[in-house]
Amino acid sequence: MVATPASPASPASPASSKAPVTARPLHAAPVPVARPSAADMLSVAEPVFEIADLEVYYGKFRAVRNVNMTIRKHQITAFIGPSGCGKTTVLRCMNRMNDLVAGARVGGTLRYHGVDLYDPQVSATEVRRRIGMVFQKPNPFPKSIYDNVAYGPRLSGIRDRAKLDEIVETSLRAAALWDEVKDRLRDSALGMSGGQQQRLCIARTVAVEPEVVLMDEPCSALDPIATARIEELMRELVSRFTIVIVTHNMQQAARVSDTTAFFTAELDPSADRRCGLLVEFGATSKLFSNPQDERTENYITGRFG
Amino acid sequence: MARALDLRGRGDGADRAFRGLAVGAATVVLVVLGLIAATMTRRALPVLEHMGPGFFTSTRWSPADEEFGALPFVWGTLYTAAIAIVIAVPVSLGVALFITQLAPQRLKRPLVYLVDLLAVVPSVVFGLWGILVLSPHLGRSFLTAGIILAIMIIPIITSLSREVIETTPQPEKEAAYGLGATRWEMILASVWPHSKGGLVGAVMLGLGRAMGETIAAALVIGSALGQITVDPLAPGNSMPAVIANEWGEADELHKSALIALAVLLFIITIIVNLVASSIVRRSMARTAGRRT
Ligand SMILES: Nc1ncnc2c1ncn2[C@@H]1O[C@H](COP(=O)(O)OP(=O)(O)OP(=O)(O)O)[C@@H](O)[C@H]1O
Ligand SMILES: [Mg+2]
């Protein structure tokens, strides 16, 4: 197992990962939301992603650098930080979605269960089957609700009608959508509201039984009620999956996540452009109550600049 | 003394002038089109009076006997155009998909350029090439003409399809990729539903072009009179080809028959184009509606 190298930019991460297995978590400060079981897992859960010295280029432009973190199983990890600091970029590297951007290049290592995701032997298709993604803007297929959810399972070769029916129902239930749509599964998904479409996209992702679900600002187009439903959903789903969520909403990060990564953008002297970097990574309760870095503190207290 | 409030826009004069110009240009086009249609129809009347409905139903075309049945040429036009479409559609879609989805970035532009270049090769060049290269093997026949027409419409269908396919929004593609779709699976799930209307339109425009093509078809179709057969290797004739081949030595009634053929072709291609543009418009409206 590769240990995450300690980096000056992420002072919080090694502290928790080096804790002995039996130790209680190191929460000195009050926890914003009481979730003892998840918090207990913080230092002991199995690593899913081990990211070391990750940097991402778009052509010659280095968009983000210095990313070191370990993302653990059955946890929600939140990426926060100002616009343009590279949250989406890092997230899209985690399931090789950035392969689709011409000119995007990755440096450093990004290990998934110990396997280098960017090894030439690794198939991006296979990676994306295991690491699902929910996008900022709901993007259902122009198909029926049923076919949207059944799409992934059909790709993996499931043809049996009864089996598909079952998957569709359980996935829609998991996304808290079943009761609203069970009588109109044959209707087009495009006729749903934005919040329903986003939950459909979650159901569609859940239907392929991924190990990880990456979410890029999944609630940014939703009202507070739909947002609350999706947050609730995330707390339910995390017992089955590992979740990474990008959010601009710090309350949301504090409410739902176990671990938080704070990114910022700073002038890259070599390129004369702003380049994102990971500033601090650690238990959400700790990062919000007792940030180790001044930049984190300024950001979460609203004194960003 | 306060002046009255002046709400006349300063640009109104220029705007009116521009509108006048645009309406004028559109009117000129319509008038020219109307004049062409009127003259042609008037010149076509003698043969229609002579033949009656037989002009459209008779299979015999024999100028010496003053027998003018258009059916063999309608058949030849539709048959060669159909052969052309059957060949051109898979090739064009394949090339368009290759350019948009597979080709490495630095190959894309040269490929697009090459395809567009193919579109400007004069049709007589394709016709002569057909005589030199295809005819020794396939004779002058429906098939030879169909192949030549296919080559001529491939660039049109390819570049229209490429443009249609490229408008597939990235989020729709990522929806499929995000679930572990391969490139081909993504094309079926995202590109196809998004572009099918536009692709049908592209094919119809190619079809219109294939039906109207004169010189290349005239060179390789074989100029046989009165052939209605599905044998692709049989020599035949198409509407534009027979007009080009026979106009020179035609007497008055014969000329009238050729003009009537041209009017018929005009009507058929207009119908094809109208259907094509309505399909394209419908699919665009649907896509636009979906984005909101
Ligand atoms: N496809 C791309 N090509 C070129 N540059 C890009 C591309 N995508 C992102 N960038 C650049 O990379 C940097 C990081 O962008 P990214 O989208 O990851 O930021 P973000 O933290 O997600 O911002 P936001 O909060 O606004 O979503 C930005 O400077 C952006 O301009
Ligand atoms: Mg983003």
XYZ file of C-alpha atoms and ligand atoms in Angstrom:
629
model
C 0.000 0.000 0.000
C 1.302 3.375 -0.911
C 1.280 5.896 1.856
C 0.202 9.360 0.931
C 3.321 11.463 1.037
C 3.088 14.191 3.556
C 2.920 17.485 1.818
C 3.313 20.911 3.301
C 0.088 21.874 1.596
C -2.008 19.198 3.243
C -1.034 19.228 6.889
C -4.220 17.654 8.122
C -4.248 14.457 6.145
C -1.373 12.433 7.605
C -2.507 13.108 11.129
C -5.647 11.066 10.807
C -4.350 8.383 8.483
C -1.446 7.521 10.782
C -3.641 7.020 13.809
C -3.613 3.505 15.214
C -6.564 1.378 14.249
C -8.080 1.328 17.720
C -7.661 4.996 18.483
C -10.598 7.306 18.833
C -10.686 10.037 16.220
C -8.791 13.157 17.061
C -11.732 15.475 17.431
C -10.827 18.118 19.888
C -13.309 20.571 18.502
C -17.099 20.282 18.436
C -18.495 18.263 15.583
C -20.953 20.214 13.401
C -23.214 17.231 12.876
C -23.134 14.255 15.177
C -22.374 11.167 13.110
C -20.303 9.040 15.435
C -20.242 5.910 13.345
C -18.952 7.644 10.252
C -16.501 9.680 12.264
C -15.152 6.538 13.870
C -14.441 5.174 10.443
C -12.390 8.183 9.559
C -8.978 6.882 10.320
C -9.551 3.187 9.869
C -11.536 2.760 6.684
C -9.782 1.189 3.762
C -8.254 3.696 1.300
C -10.010 3.829 -2.052
C -8.083 6.599 -3.765
C -4.507 7.474 -2.954
C -3.556 10.601 -4.797
C 0.045 11.735 -4.741
C 1.481 14.912 -6.230
C -1.278 15.031 -8.787
C -1.113 17.851 -11.298
C -3.286 18.357 -14.336
C -2.486 20.288 -17.476
C -4.751 21.547 -20.224
C -2.250 21.863 -23.028
C 0.569 23.944 -21.578
C -1.582 25.411 -18.829
C -1.223 23.767 -15.439
C -4.722 23.944 -13.976
C -4.044 22.305 -10.621
C -1.028 21.015 -8.723
C 0.105 19.588 -5.442
C -2.877 17.356 -4.782
C -2.183 14.750 -2.108
C -5.001 12.928 -0.425
C -6.350 9.576 0.627
C -10.052 9.001 0.103
C -11.508 6.242 2.225
C -14.241 3.719 1.768
C -17.848 4.508 2.754
C -17.049 8.113 3.393
C -18.270 11.288 1.815
C -15.416 13.508 0.802
C -16.227 17.089 -0.148
C -14.120 19.293 -2.425
C -14.554 22.965 -1.659
C -12.820 26.099 -2.819
C -13.223 29.183 -4.982
C -14.186 28.979 -8.637
C -11.409 27.872 -10.965
C -9.285 26.175 -8.334
C -9.484 22.800 -10.050
C -12.116 20.876 -8.090
C -13.897 19.653 -11.204
C -10.604 18.940 -12.873
C -9.397 16.678 -10.058
C -12.779 14.990 -9.782
C -12.860 14.248 -13.499
C -9.433 12.665 -13.291
C -10.718 10.218 -10.725
C -12.761 8.317 -13.318
C -10.704 9.209 -16.362
C -13.436 11.531 -17.626
C -10.746 14.078 -18.388
C -9.512 11.760 -21.130
C -12.334 13.253 -23.180
C -10.783 16.709 -23.069
C -8.301 17.117 -25.882
C -4.949 18.198 -24.481
C -5.637 17.239 -20.864
C -2.613 15.614 -19.213
C -2.042 14.207 -15.759
C 1.139 14.120 -13.674
C 1.781 12.407 -10.350
C -0.085 9.285 -9.373
C -3.696 8.492 -8.789
C -4.146 5.044 -7.299
C -7.469 3.304 -7.005
C -7.320 0.296 -4.660
C -3.604 0.347 -5.265
C -3.863 0.328 -9.074
C -2.534 3.279 -11.023
C -5.600 4.622 -12.842
C -3.446 6.056 -15.609
C -1.554 2.849 -16.254
C -1.687 2.140 -20.003
C -3.162 -1.273 -19.202
C -6.148 0.288 -17.471
C -9.269 0.785 -19.575
C -11.077 4.074 -19.058
C -14.364 2.342 -19.837
C -13.831 -0.184 -17.076
C -12.810 2.574 -14.672
C -15.993 4.530 -15.387
C -18.111 1.444 -14.897
C -16.751 1.163 -11.358
C -16.537 4.864 -10.614
C -19.797 6.552 -11.543
C -20.392 10.238 -12.015
C -23.269 12.643 -11.446
C -22.896 15.923 -13.276
C -23.644 19.502 -12.361
C -26.429 19.787 -14.890
C -28.834 16.844 -14.987
C -28.194 15.046 -18.267
C -30.723 12.254 -18.727
C -30.811 10.517 -22.086
C -33.704 11.476 -24.362
C -35.283 8.132 -23.508
C -37.920 6.892 -21.105
C -37.329 6.959 -17.359
C -37.072 3.170 -17.394
C -34.570 3.086 -20.242
C -32.430 5.717 -18.563
C -31.999 3.580 -15.478
C -31.697 0.335 -17.442
C -29.066 1.793 -19.744
C -26.033 0.926 -17.632
C -27.182 -2.596 -16.700
C -27.949 -3.278 -20.362
C -24.447 -2.172 -21.264
C -23.093 -4.782 -18.912
C -25.133 -7.375 -20.765
C -28.210 -7.786 -18.583
C -31.113 -8.588 -20.918
C -33.487 -10.456 -18.629
C -36.646 -8.419 -18.297
C -37.479 -9.394 -14.734
C -33.949 -8.669 -13.615
C -33.975 -5.256 -15.298
C -37.345 -4.433 -13.744
C -35.901 -5.245 -10.363
C -32.782 -3.137 -10.891
C -34.844 -0.199 -12.116
C -37.100 -0.357 -9.097
C -34.352 -0.694 -6.511
C -32.287 2.053 -8.133
C -35.216 4.442 -8.299
C -36.019 3.631 -4.677
C -32.423 4.263 -3.698
C -32.668 7.649 -5.389
C -35.950 8.394 -3.568
C -37.731 8.701 -6.878
C -39.745 5.499 -7.146
C -42.990 6.731 -5.657
C -43.033 9.780 -7.899
C -42.461 7.962 -11.160
C -43.583 4.375 -10.728
C -46.719 4.996 -12.799
C -44.930 6.692 -15.658
C -41.765 4.720 -16.185
C -42.404 4.768 -19.943
C -42.605 8.564 -20.128
C -39.689 10.561 -21.408
C -37.181 11.564 -18.769
C -37.048 15.008 -20.346
C -40.515 15.775 -19.020
C -39.340 15.611 -15.403
C -38.420 18.560 -13.193
C -34.764 19.425 -12.725
C -34.648 17.907 -9.246
C -36.291 14.723 -10.485
C -33.911 14.570 -13.419
C -30.944 14.865 -11.080
C -32.280 12.079 -8.882
C -32.848 10.043 -12.046
C -29.207 10.590 -12.933
C -28.288 9.353 -9.473
C -30.528 6.308 -9.941
C -28.938 5.671 -13.319
C -25.498 5.779 -11.730
C -26.521 3.602 -8.802
C -28.008 1.029 -11.184
C -24.587 -0.068 -12.410
C -23.513 -0.798 -8.822
C -20.414 1.380 -8.904
C -17.972 1.353 -6.025
C -17.568 5.116 -6.036
C -19.923 7.919 -7.015
C -18.376 11.239 -8.015
C -20.709 14.231 -7.890
C -19.878 17.606 -9.379
C -22.070 20.236 -7.740
C -25.105 17.963 -8.021
C -27.398 20.424 -6.279
C -26.352 23.665 -7.919
C -29.448 23.758 -10.125
C -31.866 22.634 -7.423
C -34.074 24.324 -4.866
C -33.443 23.826 -1.124
C -36.011 21.033 -0.815
C -34.590 19.024 -3.696
C -31.126 19.741 -2.319
C -32.105 18.408 1.094
C -33.436 15.227 -0.513
C -30.211 14.671 -2.367
C -28.152 15.285 0.750
C -30.293 12.793 2.624
C -29.815 10.419 -0.266
C -26.064 10.758 -0.075
C -26.086 9.859 3.605
C -28.084 6.743 2.751
C -25.999 5.761 -0.222
C -22.680 6.128 1.517
C -23.252 2.849 3.333
C -23.006 1.176 -0.072
C -20.669 3.482 -1.933
C -17.826 5.879 -1.474
C -18.870 9.393 -2.442
C -16.862 12.400 -3.534
C -18.790 15.622 -3.983
C -17.757 19.015 -5.292
C -19.769 21.802 -3.753
C -19.760 25.575 -3.484
C -22.059 25.355 -0.534
C -19.983 25.199 2.619
C -22.971 24.374 4.790
C -23.591 21.454 2.508
C -20.017 20.263 2.832
C -20.238 20.602 6.615
C -23.592 18.826 6.720
C -22.903 15.824 4.550
C -19.215 15.124 4.356
C -16.872 13.172 6.600
C -13.734 14.561 5.039
C -13.140 17.842 3.269
C -10.528 18.974 0.795
C -10.019 22.697 0.458
C -8.534 23.919 -2.804
C -7.575 27.408 -3.787
C -6.047 29.111 -6.789
C -2.804 31.034 -6.617
C -0.688 32.784 -9.155
C 1.677 30.309 -10.742
C 4.914 32.288 -11.052
C 6.186 30.056 -13.860
C 3.100 30.536 -16.034
C 1.765 33.894 -14.938
C -1.680 32.354 -14.550
C -3.647 31.214 -11.594
C -3.173 27.568 -10.807
C -5.237 25.529 -8.386
C -3.766 23.621 -5.482
C -4.916 21.573 -2.527
C -4.458 23.558 0.659
C -5.901 21.411 3.361
C -7.395 17.966 3.626
C -8.863 16.406 6.722
C -11.873 15.510 8.838
C -14.701 17.886 8.027
C -15.401 18.705 11.659
C -11.793 19.583 12.207
C -11.298 21.511 9.001
C -14.302 23.696 9.694
C -13.738 24.218 13.402
C -10.011 24.307 13.574
C -8.429 24.866 10.166
C -4.682 24.431 10.063
C -4.057 26.833 7.226
C -4.803 30.510 7.227
C -6.156 30.344 3.680
C -8.689 27.718 4.724
C -9.746 29.808 7.646
C -10.183 32.903 5.522
C -12.268 30.994 3.029
C -14.597 29.291 5.464
C -15.117 32.427 7.482
C -15.912 34.341 4.321
C -12.776 36.460 4.355
C -11.678 35.120 1.048
C -9.256 37.131 -0.976
C -40.337 75.631 -23.622
C -39.965 71.865 -23.321
C -39.679 69.969 -26.544
C -42.065 67.084 -27.185
C -40.623 63.731 -26.183
C -38.965 62.196 -29.234
C -39.163 58.418 -29.248
C -38.275 57.900 -32.899
C -35.344 55.481 -33.006
C -32.277 56.777 -34.793
C -31.655 53.492 -36.540
C -35.158 53.129 -37.948
C -34.284 54.525 -41.357
C -31.373 52.145 -41.868
C -33.470 49.288 -40.589
C -36.208 50.024 -43.096
C -33.671 50.244 -45.918
C -32.185 46.920 -44.901
C -35.583 45.290 -44.770
C -36.439 46.684 -48.195
C -33.223 45.249 -49.599
C -33.808 41.823 -48.081
C -37.425 41.653 -49.217
C -36.394 42.882 -52.665
C -33.722 40.209 -53.042
C -36.112 37.508 -51.928
C -38.733 38.751 -54.385
C -36.251 38.729 -57.274
C -35.382 35.092 -56.552
C -39.048 34.125 -56.417
C -39.871 36.010 -59.621
C -36.966 34.401 -61.498
C -38.022 30.984 -60.246
C -41.613 31.669 -61.233
C -40.570 32.840 -64.714
C -38.462 29.725 -65.224
C -41.302 27.495 -64.136
C -43.792 29.369 -66.346
C -41.618 29.326 -69.478
C -40.707 25.694 -69.034
C -44.264 24.617 -68.417
C -45.486 26.559 -71.445
C -42.842 24.933 -73.640
C -43.753 21.527 -72.205
C -47.427 21.853 -73.105
C -47.214 20.609 -76.748
C -45.919 17.184 -75.759
C -48.450 16.922 -72.937
C -51.243 17.680 -75.429
C -49.744 15.195 -77.869
C -49.241 12.352 -75.380
C -51.864 13.077 -72.741
C -51.313 11.220 -69.452
C -49.309 8.720 -71.518
C -46.312 11.002 -71.084
C -46.166 9.922 -67.453
C -47.194 6.291 -67.872
C -45.841 5.083 -71.215
C -42.623 3.100 -71.176
C -41.818 3.783 -74.808
C -39.601 6.703 -75.830
C -39.208 6.838 -79.556
C -38.756 10.328 -81.004
C -38.884 8.972 -84.572
C -42.447 7.706 -83.944
C -43.345 10.775 -81.888
C -43.793 8.487 -78.857
C -42.639 10.116 -75.639
C -43.086 8.065 -72.454
C -41.088 9.469 -69.508
C -41.330 6.460 -67.256
C -38.017 4.764 -68.203
C -36.109 7.937 -67.370
C -37.985 8.457 -64.122
C -37.065 4.891 -63.302
C -33.433 5.422 -64.296
C -33.200 8.560 -62.178
C -34.744 6.978 -59.110
C -32.838 3.708 -59.510
C -29.388 5.267 -59.935
C -30.100 7.699 -57.109
C -31.124 4.778 -54.898
C -27.924 2.882 -55.723
C -25.956 6.044 -54.964
C -27.675 6.484 -51.603
C -27.155 2.851 -50.609
C -23.434 3.216 -51.262
C -22.957 6.782 -50.056
C -24.838 6.731 -46.758
C -22.747 4.143 -44.900
C -19.516 5.566 -46.287
C -20.459 9.154 -45.429
C -21.654 8.323 -41.934
C -18.535 6.260 -41.362
C -16.277 9.098 -42.462
C -18.269 11.668 -40.475
C -18.114 9.518 -37.343
C -14.434 8.906 -37.867
C -13.723 12.612 -38.218
C -15.839 13.627 -35.232
C -15.233 10.791 -32.804
C -12.078 8.893 -33.618
C -9.593 10.893 -35.624
C -6.726 12.390 -33.639
C -6.940 16.162 -33.428
C -4.244 16.834 -35.987
C -5.840 14.539 -38.586
C -9.234 16.205 -38.311
C -8.632 19.374 -40.239
C -6.834 17.760 -43.170
C -9.624 15.192 -43.428
C -12.340 17.817 -43.391
C -10.412 19.746 -46.011
C -10.012 16.656 -48.185
C -13.703 15.834 -48.075
C -14.631 19.405 -48.917
C -12.160 19.314 -51.779
C -13.925 16.271 -53.175
C -17.105 18.336 -53.267
C -15.649 20.863 -55.695
C -14.292 18.404 -58.271
C -16.262 19.124 -61.480
C -18.717 16.361 -62.206
C -17.372 15.843 -65.721
C -14.114 14.676 -64.149
C -15.960 12.027 -62.180
C -17.873 11.042 -65.327
C -14.718 10.606 -67.387
C -13.046 8.729 -64.573
C -16.081 6.438 -64.555
C -15.694 5.771 -68.267
C -11.982 5.075 -67.943
C -11.938 3.040 -64.751
C -15.403 1.621 -64.012
C -16.890 0.992 -67.462
C -14.280 -1.591 -68.513
C -15.539 -3.743 -65.632
C -19.167 -2.774 -65.158
C -20.064 -1.454 -68.598
C -22.086 1.715 -68.910
C -24.942 0.868 -66.645
C -27.176 1.814 -63.758
C -24.537 0.493 -61.389
C -21.701 2.525 -62.922
C -23.824 5.652 -62.786
C -24.896 4.842 -59.226
C -21.285 4.481 -58.091
C -20.243 7.743 -59.728
C -23.201 9.550 -58.198
C -22.336 8.016 -54.819
C -18.812 9.408 -55.011
C -20.234 12.783 -55.881
C -22.678 12.960 -52.996
C -20.397 11.465 -50.338
C -18.755 14.838 -49.610
C -22.120 16.581 -49.275
C -23.573 13.995 -46.936
C -20.313 13.712 -45.009
C -19.886 17.378 -44.279
C -23.528 17.928 -43.351
C -23.487 14.834 -41.118
C -20.263 15.939 -39.521
C -21.791 19.280 -38.630
C -24.925 17.650 -37.270
C -22.963 15.129 -35.216
C -20.671 17.795 -33.829
C -23.614 19.613 -32.297
C -24.200 16.754 -29.842
C -23.689 18.500 -26.510
C -20.767 17.245 -24.436
C -22.988 16.584 -21.366
C -25.072 14.158 -23.407
C -21.974 12.290 -24.455
C -20.609 12.283 -20.928
C -23.889 10.817 -19.688
C -23.074 7.672 -21.645
C -19.334 7.671 -21.022
C -19.959 8.163 -17.319
C -21.807 4.843 -17.202
C -18.925 3.003 -18.793
C -20.101 3.177 -22.403
C -17.560 2.534 -25.116
C -17.276 5.041 -27.903
C -19.652 3.062 -30.086
C -22.182 2.644 -27.270
C -21.970 6.372 -26.629
C -22.662 7.066 -30.312
C -25.787 4.903 -30.188
C -27.046 6.368 -26.920
C -26.184 10.039 -27.304
C -25.100 11.032 -30.807
C -27.737 9.073 -32.703
C -30.873 10.293 -30.881
C -29.532 13.800 -31.032
C -28.611 13.780 -34.724
C -30.922 11.390 -36.503
C -33.233 14.092 -37.850
C -30.349 16.110 -39.189
C -28.766 13.016 -40.695
C -31.955 12.142 -42.548
C -31.965 15.686 -43.881
C -28.345 15.366 -45.006
C -29.148 12.152 -46.848
C -32.167 13.726 -48.537
C -30.086 16.643 -49.757
C -27.603 14.130 -51.171
C -30.486 12.340 -52.834
C -31.666 15.560 -54.440
C -28.210 16.168 -55.786
C -27.911 12.617 -57.136
C -31.215 12.905 -58.981
C -30.337 16.197 -60.578
C -26.790 15.339 -61.641
C -26.541 15.555 -65.408
C -23.181 15.256 -66.981
C -21.572 12.465 -64.978
C -24.705 10.357 -65.312
C -24.971 11.124 -69.031
C -21.425 9.883 -69.560
C -21.710 6.535 -67.800
C -25.340 5.464 -67.688
C -25.338 3.897 -71.142
C -28.056 5.951 -72.845
C -30.276 2.989 -73.559
C -33.864 3.892 -74.315
C -36.839 2.382 -72.640
C -35.094 0.177 -70.101
C -37.042 -0.461 -66.930
C -35.151 -3.207 -65.195
C -33.624 -3.878 -61.816
C -30.547 -5.450 -63.420
C -27.840 -3.084 -62.163
C -25.532 -3.976 -65.062
C -28.074 -3.072 -67.731
C -27.542 0.197 -69.558
C -30.255 2.745 -68.881
C -30.969 6.419 -68.920
C -31.967 9.125 -66.492
C -33.946 12.317 -66.932
C -31.084 14.797 -66.910
C -28.887 12.474 -68.977
C -31.418 12.043 -71.778
C -31.983 15.783 -71.951
C -28.265 16.409 -72.322
C -27.831 13.618 -74.870
C -30.788 14.349 -77.145
C -31.245 18.106 -77.073
C -28.823 18.717 -79.941
C -30.721 16.801 -82.618
C -34.264 17.282 -81.315
C -37.107 18.751 -83.402
C -39.860 20.914 -81.885
C -42.066 18.209 -80.331
C -39.017 16.275 -79.153
C -37.651 19.444 -77.516
C -40.992 19.952 -75.840
C -40.792 16.393 -74.477
C -37.299 17.025 -73.103
C -38.492 20.227 -71.462
C -41.400 18.355 -69.940
C -38.871 15.879 -68.525
C -36.948 18.770 -66.986
C -40.121 20.136 -65.385
C -40.917 16.697 -63.984
C -37.394 16.396 -62.559
C -37.702 19.876 -61.103
C -40.921 18.902 -59.345
C -39.470 15.646 -57.996
C -36.354 17.333 -56.617
C -38.396 20.141 -55.076
C -40.523 17.556 -53.292
C -37.426 15.736 -52.033
C -35.903 18.988 -50.791
C -39.095 20.130 -49.111
C -39.399 16.827 -47.301
C -35.721 17.034 -46.334
C -35.900 20.534 -44.953
C -39.074 19.824 -43.037
C -37.442 16.799 -41.419
C -34.392 18.856 -40.517
C -36.510 21.677 -39.152
C -38.605 19.339 -37.057
C -35.568 17.691 -35.540
C -33.945 21.052 -34.818
C -37.088 22.286 -33.116
C -37.179 19.163 -31.011
C -33.550 19.505 -29.997
C -33.958 23.174 -29.208
C -37.030 22.422 -27.136
C -35.111 19.845 -25.220
C -32.364 22.259 -24.211
C -34.694 24.624 -22.426
N -11.445 21.807 -20.828
C -10.610 22.746 -20.363
N -9.677 23.278 -21.178
C -8.842 24.238 -20.724
N -8.836 24.704 -19.475
C -9.731 24.215 -18.620
C -10.666 23.199 -19.017
N -11.442 22.900 -17.954
C -11.003 23.685 -16.950
N -9.981 24.469 -17.342
C -9.251 25.429 -16.496
O -8.757 24.752 -15.388
C -8.911 25.513 -14.215
C -9.684 24.728 -13.191
O -10.993 24.541 -13.684
P -12.065 23.652 -12.924
O -13.257 23.562 -13.806
O -11.452 22.394 -12.493
O -12.371 24.571 -11.661
P -13.466 24.387 -10.533
O -12.747 24.432 -9.240
O -14.300 23.195 -10.798
O -14.303 25.715 -10.703
P -15.866 25.934 -10.470
O -16.047 26.012 -9.009
O -16.132 27.248 -11.126
O -16.590 24.800 -11.096
C -9.588 26.805 -14.633
O -8.574 27.783 -14.769
C -10.171 26.502 -15.969
O -10.157 27.633 -16.790
Mg -16.372 22.894 -11.295
